[in-house]
Structures are given as C-alpha cells and as structure tokens.
Short mmCIF file of C-alpha atoms and ligand atoms in Angstrom, two decimals:
data_model
loop_
_atom_site.label_atom_id
_atom_site.label_comp_id
_atom_site.label_asym_id
_atom_site.label_seq_id
_atom_site.Cartn_x
_atom_site.Cartn_y
_atom_site.Cartn_z
CA UNK A 19 96.76 79.82 115.59
CA UNK A 20 95.43 83.43 115.16
CA UNK A 21 98.18 86.35 115.21
CA UNK A 22 96.92 89.21 118.17
CA UNK A 23 97.89 91.83 116.30
CA UNK A 24 97.03 91.18 112.63
CA UNK A 25 93.17 90.86 113.88
CA UNK A 26 93.48 93.82 116.28
CA UNK A 27 95.38 95.80 113.02
CA UNK A 28 91.73 94.40 111.05
CA UNK A 29 89.64 95.53 113.66
CA UNK A 30 91.47 98.95 113.48
CA UNK A 31 90.67 98.99 110.35
CA UNK A 32 86.91 98.33 110.45
CA UNK A 33 86.68 100.98 113.22
CA UNK A 34 87.40 103.20 110.36
CA UNK A 35 84.02 102.20 108.65
CA UNK A 36 82.35 103.52 111.05
CA UNK A 37 78.96 104.93 110.54
CA UNK A 38 78.97 107.02 114.19
CA UNK A 39 77.87 110.19 113.49
CA UNK A 40 75.68 110.62 116.25
CA UNK A 41 78.34 109.52 119.64
CA UNK A 42 81.40 110.06 116.33
CA UNK A 43 82.88 106.82 118.86
CA UNK A 44 83.52 104.37 116.74
CA UNK A 45 84.35 100.89 116.52
CA UNK A 46 85.81 97.63 114.82
CA UNK A 47 85.52 94.66 115.43
CA UNK A 48 87.62 91.20 113.16
CA UNK A 49 86.35 87.34 114.63
CA UNK A 50 89.04 84.93 113.15
CA UNK A 51 87.33 82.00 112.55
CA UNK A 52 89.85 78.74 112.97
CA UNK A 53 89.74 78.17 109.25
CA UNK A 54 92.03 81.70 109.33
CA UNK A 55 88.56 83.44 107.39
CA UNK A 56 87.85 87.32 108.64
CA UNK A 57 84.45 88.75 108.95
CA UNK A 58 84.97 92.41 111.01
CA UNK A 59 82.23 94.88 111.34
CA UNK A 60 82.08 98.63 112.62
CA UNK A 61 79.14 100.37 114.68
CA UNK A 62 76.41 101.64 112.79
CA UNK A 63 74.09 104.15 113.81
CA UNK A 64 70.87 105.66 113.38
CA UNK A 65 68.96 108.89 113.83
CA UNK A 66 67.16 106.86 116.09
CA UNK A 67 69.67 106.72 118.19
CA UNK A 68 68.24 103.53 119.53
CA UNK A 69 69.03 101.10 117.18
CA UNK A 70 72.68 101.28 116.99
CA UNK A 71 74.04 97.99 115.45
CA UNK A 72 77.39 97.75 117.64
CA UNK A 73 80.39 96.52 115.53
CA UNK A 74 80.37 92.93 117.08
CA UNK A 75 76.97 92.48 116.12
CA UNK A 76 77.31 93.62 112.26
CA UNK A 77 80.71 91.50 112.00
CA UNK A 78 78.63 88.21 113.99
CA UNK A 79 75.58 89.18 111.43
CA UNK A 80 77.75 89.63 108.57
CA UNK A 81 79.43 85.93 109.71
CA UNK A 82 76.19 84.22 110.15
CA UNK A 83 74.51 85.24 106.71
CA UNK A 84 77.32 84.40 105.09
CA UNK A 85 76.55 80.43 106.38
CA UNK A 86 80.16 81.31 109.10
CA UNK A 87 79.49 78.57 111.19
CA UNK A 88 83.10 77.14 111.73
CA UNK A 89 85.31 77.00 115.84
CA UNK A 90 85.14 80.87 116.36
CA UNK A 91 88.66 81.24 118.12
CA UNK A 92 89.16 85.22 118.73
CA UNK A 93 87.84 88.14 118.32
CA UNK A 94 89.09 91.75 118.43
CA UNK A 95 87.93 94.77 119.61
CA UNK A 96 88.87 98.34 119.43
CA UNK A 97 87.59 101.74 119.63
CA UNK A 98 87.96 105.72 120.03
CA UNK A 99 86.77 108.56 119.43
CA UNK A 100 86.69 109.58 115.18
CA UNK A 101 91.35 109.88 114.81
CA UNK A 102 92.01 108.64 118.17
CA UNK A 103 90.69 105.03 117.61
CA UNK A 104 92.97 102.32 119.88
CA UNK A 105 94.63 105.42 121.67
CA UNK A 106 92.68 104.90 125.88
CA UNK A 107 91.85 101.93 127.84
CA UNK A 108 90.41 99.18 125.93
CA UNK A 109 87.56 98.39 125.29
CA UNK A 110 85.43 95.87 125.92
CA UNK A 111 81.44 94.26 124.10
CA UNK A 112 78.17 95.61 125.51
CA UNK A 113 76.48 92.57 127.29
CA UNK A 114 74.40 91.76 123.94
CA UNK A 115 77.57 92.04 121.12
CA UNK A 116 78.64 88.76 125.05
CA UNK A 117 75.48 87.64 123.93
CA UNK A 118 75.66 87.44 119.07
CA UNK A 119 79.62 86.46 120.04
CA UNK A 120 78.18 83.24 122.13
CA UNK A 121 76.08 82.33 119.60
CA UNK A 122 78.57 81.83 117.01
CA UNK A 123 81.11 80.34 119.41
CA UNK A 124 78.36 77.75 120.55
CA UNK A 125 77.85 77.07 116.51
CA UNK A 126 81.48 76.15 116.61
CA UNK A 127 81.70 74.74 120.16
CA UNK A 128 84.63 76.62 120.72
CA UNK A 129 85.41 79.62 124.08
CA UNK A 130 87.14 82.23 121.95
CA UNK A 131 89.70 84.75 123.24
CA UNK A 132 89.06 88.25 122.99
CA UNK A 133 91.04 90.55 122.55
CA UNK A 134 89.94 94.33 123.48
CA UNK A 135 93.13 96.88 122.67
CA UNK A 136 93.53 100.02 124.09
CA UNK A 137 97.10 102.24 123.96
CA UNK A 138 99.31 101.10 126.65
CA UNK A 139 97.59 97.51 127.08
CA UNK A 140 95.09 94.23 125.38
CA UNK A 141 93.05 93.25 127.83
CA UNK A 142 93.19 89.11 126.97
CA UNK A 143 89.96 87.64 128.45
CA UNK A 144 87.95 83.98 126.98
CA UNK A 145 84.28 84.27 126.17
CA UNK A 146 83.17 82.04 129.30
CA UNK A 147 84.93 85.23 131.10
CA UNK A 148 82.77 87.64 128.90
CA UNK A 149 79.36 85.66 129.87
CA UNK A 150 79.43 83.23 132.29
CA UNK A 151 76.83 80.19 131.72
CA UNK A 152 76.30 81.59 128.17
CA UNK A 153 72.58 81.37 127.42
CA UNK A 154 72.70 79.40 124.07
CA UNK A 155 71.27 77.10 121.55
CA UNK A 156 72.22 73.93 123.45
CA UNK A 157 69.22 75.03 125.91
CA UNK A 158 66.41 75.13 122.88
CA UNK A 159 68.21 71.06 122.11
N1 THU B 8 79.30 100.24 120.54
C1 THU B 8 80.27 99.20 120.12
O1 THU B 8 80.22 99.62 118.34
N2 THU B 8 80.09 98.06 120.71
C2 THU B 8 80.23 97.71 121.41
O2 THU B 8 80.65 96.83 122.74
C3 THU B 8 79.64 98.73 122.80
C4 THU B 8 79.31 99.99 121.64
C5 THU B 8 79.07 101.37 119.68
C6 THU B 8 77.90 101.67 119.99
C7 THU B 8 77.47 103.54 119.63
O3 THU B 8 77.96 103.46 117.32
C8 THU B 8 79.16 103.78 120.31
O4 THU B 8 79.20 102.69 120.44
C9 THU B 8 78.30 104.60 121.29
O5 THU B 8 78.13 104.21 122.52
#
C-alpha cells in the first residue's frame, strides 16, 4: 500500500521543478501504481497562457507515454506560490485533470485515493468522488 506522506513528498519534489513563470503557482503531482512505481509531474506554463499544462496532466502524460498501465493506487497533489508550496489550503485537481486521471485509473480498473496536501490537513478523496459517473474508455467499447 502506498505510503501517504512519502507520496506527498514526491509530489513536493516535483512541484520544485514547475515551470510557472506567469502564475508563480507551483503544483506537483505524484501517481503511485500498484507495482510500486511512482510517476511525477509539475505544471508547465506557456507564454500563450491557455496552453498551460497542469501538474496532474503532465504526470498522466508521462505515465501513459511510458506505458504504465497497471492499477493506479494513489495520487498526491501539492501546490502553492513559489517558496510556499504546501503552506496553504489543499488544492484539488481541476476538472480536466480529473478526467485525465480517470483515463489511467480506468485502464487499470482502479479507483485511486487522491491526497491533496495543505499546511494543516491532507484531504483524502477517491477519484470517483471527484469525478462521479466519469466518461472513459469503457464507453467506447
Ligand atoms: N494547476 C495545476 O497544475 N493543477 C491543477 O489542478 C490546477 C492548476 C496549475 C496551472 C497553472 O500553471 C497554475 O496552477 C495556476 O492556475
């Protein structure tokens, strides 16, 4: 079983590598697979602001493009202004990222726990709570 605090620290390390010169808001995400593998991502902004990629989306892109297909067990997300990552309220994945995460989860037929780390609390939710009645690959069968 994935250790919560270890995964949060991996997300924190990822956030330190964010490319976010426009918002100055750094986000890190860590995806833990059932075989013990962890894939991380950080947000990647662009001078054309709307092209920004969220940390969770980057992590999903890395995972799928590296052929991770096993059950996704857990996701950790941490965020904050540069130098203050994890020091505010927990931040939960945006709507697009929930959908991106669902794709990986569906491939492995899992419903991962999502930990959103803040200064004083870690929110714990299931992906199915964040994205009920999700649209996924099974709909296209
Ligand atoms: N961001 C993420 O990386 N993940 C989310 O779930 C929400 C927002 C990033 C996008 C942008 O670089 C910055 O946070 C401010 O919106």
